[in-house]
Amino acid sequence: MRNAVNFKTSALYALLGRCPCCGEGKLYRAYLKQVEACSACGEKFGAIRADDAAPWLTILIVGHVFLPLALAYAVASTLPSWASAIILSALFVGLSLAILPRAKALFITILWHTGAPGAA
Ligand SMILES: [Zn+2]
């Protein structure tokens, strides 16, 4: 069924936390635990291991896209440095927690769509 849907559609479904195959079932049963199989279409995702790719992409995005913006904010800000540090730390933790499952979903989709070894 992986060839029945194009990659862009699969990636969009996965980024929304849905099955990359049908877009109806959930991809995760917990924060970063993917389901063994889609509840709607039965496609298997339990054997797919994204490993360190998702944290790598999260660090890449947060560190290289948002860090320069945060530094620019810190330089231009009139807040005390301790307040900026707290605000930026909370922002980076929040961004990382928000991006990590989406990055993993993207890599699960890539592995599933390409039929990579270990992707069942
Ligand atoms: Zn499905």
GROMACS .gro file of C-alpha atoms and ligand atoms in nm:
model
  121
    1MET     CA    1   0.000   0.000   0.000
    2ARG     CA    2   0.299   0.233   0.034
    3ASN     CA    3   0.295   0.314  -0.338
    4ALA     CA    4  -0.076   0.397  -0.334
    5VAL     CA    5  -0.012   0.737  -0.176
    6ASN     CA    6   0.254   0.988  -0.279
    7PHE     CA    7   0.531   1.089  -0.042
    8LYS     CA    8   0.413   1.447   0.016
    9THR     CA    9   0.070   1.328   0.125
   10SER     CA   10   0.222   1.059   0.347
   11ALA     CA   11   0.456   1.312   0.508
   12LEU     CA   12   0.171   1.555   0.570
   13TYR     CA   13  -0.038   1.283   0.735
   14ALA     CA   14   0.257   1.180   0.952
   15LEU     CA   15   0.338   1.539   1.054
   16LEU     CA   16  -0.021   1.562   1.176
   17GLY     CA   17   0.034   1.246   1.383
   18ARG     CA   18  -0.170   1.023   1.156
   19CYS     CA   19  -0.094   0.706   0.965
   20PRO     CA   20   0.120   0.791   0.660
   21CYS     CA   21  -0.067   0.532   0.457
   22CYS     CA   22  -0.433   0.622   0.507
   23GLY     CA   23  -0.426   0.940   0.717
   24GLU     CA   24  -0.703   0.813   0.943
   25GLY     CA   25  -0.541   0.604   1.217
   26LYS     CA   26  -0.299   0.741   1.472
   27LEU     CA   27   0.077   0.704   1.418
   28TYR     CA   28   0.166   0.722   1.789
   29ARG     CA   29   0.023   0.541   2.089
   30ALA     CA   30   0.235   0.754   2.327
   31TYR     CA   31   0.454   1.064   2.289
   32LEU     CA   32   0.722   0.889   2.078
   33LYS     CA   33   0.593   0.531   2.060
   34GLN     CA   34   0.454   0.447   1.723
   35VAL     CA   35   0.167   0.203   1.693
   36GLU     CA   36   0.239  -0.154   1.588
   37ALA     CA   37  -0.019  -0.128   1.311
   38CYS     CA   38  -0.265   0.136   1.195
   39SER     CA   39  -0.607   0.092   1.352
   40ALA     CA   40  -0.778   0.201   1.029
   41CYS     CA   41  -0.584   0.034   0.745
   42GLY     CA   42  -0.367  -0.223   0.928
   43GLU     CA   43  -0.035  -0.102   0.781
   44LYS     CA   44   0.249  -0.210   1.011
   45PHE     CA   45   0.481   0.051   1.166
   46GLY     CA   46   0.606  -0.130   1.475
   47ALA     CA   47   0.927  -0.258   1.314
   48ILE     CA   48   1.036   0.081   1.181
   49ARG     CA   49   1.321   0.232   1.384
   50ALA     CA   50   1.398   0.598   1.324
   51ASP     CA   51   1.677   0.575   1.586
   52ASP     CA   52   1.882   0.895   1.619
   53ALA     CA   53   1.754   1.064   1.306
   54ALA     CA   54   1.466   1.243   1.478
   55PRO     CA   55   1.676   1.400   1.757
   56TRP     CA   56   1.936   1.495   1.496
   57LEU     CA   57   1.676   1.677   1.285
   58THR     CA   58   1.528   1.841   1.594
   59ILE     CA   59   1.868   1.972   1.701
   60LEU     CA   60   1.935   2.087   1.346
   61ILE     CA   61   1.610   2.284   1.330
   62VAL     CA   62   1.615   2.425   1.682
   63GLY     CA   63   1.987   2.497   1.687
   64HIS     CA   64   2.032   2.635   1.340
   65VAL     CA   65   1.702   2.808   1.273
   66PHE     CA   66   1.574   2.925   1.610
   67LEU     CA   67   1.900   2.987   1.794
   68PRO     CA   68   2.006   3.280   1.572
   69LEU     CA   69   1.660   3.430   1.616
   70ALA     CA   70   1.684   3.386   1.991
   71LEU     CA   71   2.027   3.544   2.002
   72ALA     CA   72   1.901   3.838   1.798
   73TYR     CA   73   1.613   3.871   2.044
   74ALA     CA   74   1.850   3.853   2.342
   75VAL     CA   75   2.071   4.126   2.200
   76ALA     CA   76   1.778   4.357   2.122
   77SER     CA   77   1.581   4.278   2.436
   78THR     CA   78   1.555   4.523   2.724
   79LEU     CA   79   1.473   4.244   2.970
   80PRO     CA   80   1.730   4.145   3.232
   81SER     CA   81   1.953   3.863   3.112
   82TRP     CA   82   1.815   3.619   3.372
   83ALA     CA   83   1.461   3.677   3.239
   84SER     CA   84   1.575   3.629   2.880
   85ALA     CA   85   1.754   3.307   2.980
   86ILE     CA   86   1.438   3.169   3.142
   87ILE     CA   87   1.214   3.269   2.851
   88LEU     CA   88   1.452   3.134   2.587
   89SER     CA   89   1.511   2.810   2.779
   90ALA     CA   90   1.138   2.750   2.803
   91LEU     CA   91   1.101   2.834   2.434
   92PHE     CA   92   1.373   2.590   2.332
   93VAL     CA   93   1.238   2.309   2.549
   94GLY     CA   94   0.891   2.368   2.409
   95LEU     CA   95   1.014   2.381   2.051
   96SER     CA   96   1.219   2.065   2.096
   97LEU     CA   97   0.926   1.877   2.249
   98ALA     CA   98   0.699   1.995   1.967
   99ILE     CA   99   0.940   1.919   1.682
  100LEU     CA  100   1.075   1.581   1.802
  101PRO     CA  101   0.762   1.368   1.737
  102ARG     CA  102   0.711   1.538   1.400
  103ALA     CA  103   1.071   1.471   1.302
  104LYS     CA  104   1.031   1.107   1.403
  105ALA     CA  105   0.708   1.087   1.206
  106LEU     CA  106   0.888   1.225   0.903
  107PHE     CA  107   1.163   0.963   0.927
  108ILE     CA  108   0.912   0.684   0.986
  109THR     CA  109   0.740   0.799   0.668
  110ILE     CA  110   1.065   0.805   0.472
  111LEU     CA  111   1.157   0.455   0.591
  112TRP     CA  112   0.806   0.322   0.533
  113HIS     CA  113   0.763   0.486   0.193
  114THR     CA  114   1.099   0.372   0.059
  115GLY     CA  115   1.061   0.022   0.200
  116ALA     CA  116   1.398   0.053   0.370
  117PRO     CA  117   1.536  -0.258   0.542
  118GLY     CA  118   1.369  -0.306   0.878
  119ALA     CA  119   1.063  -0.116   0.766
  120ALA     CA  120   0.862  -0.441   0.726
  121ZN      ZN  121  -0.360   0.367   0.820
   0.00000   0.00000   0.00000
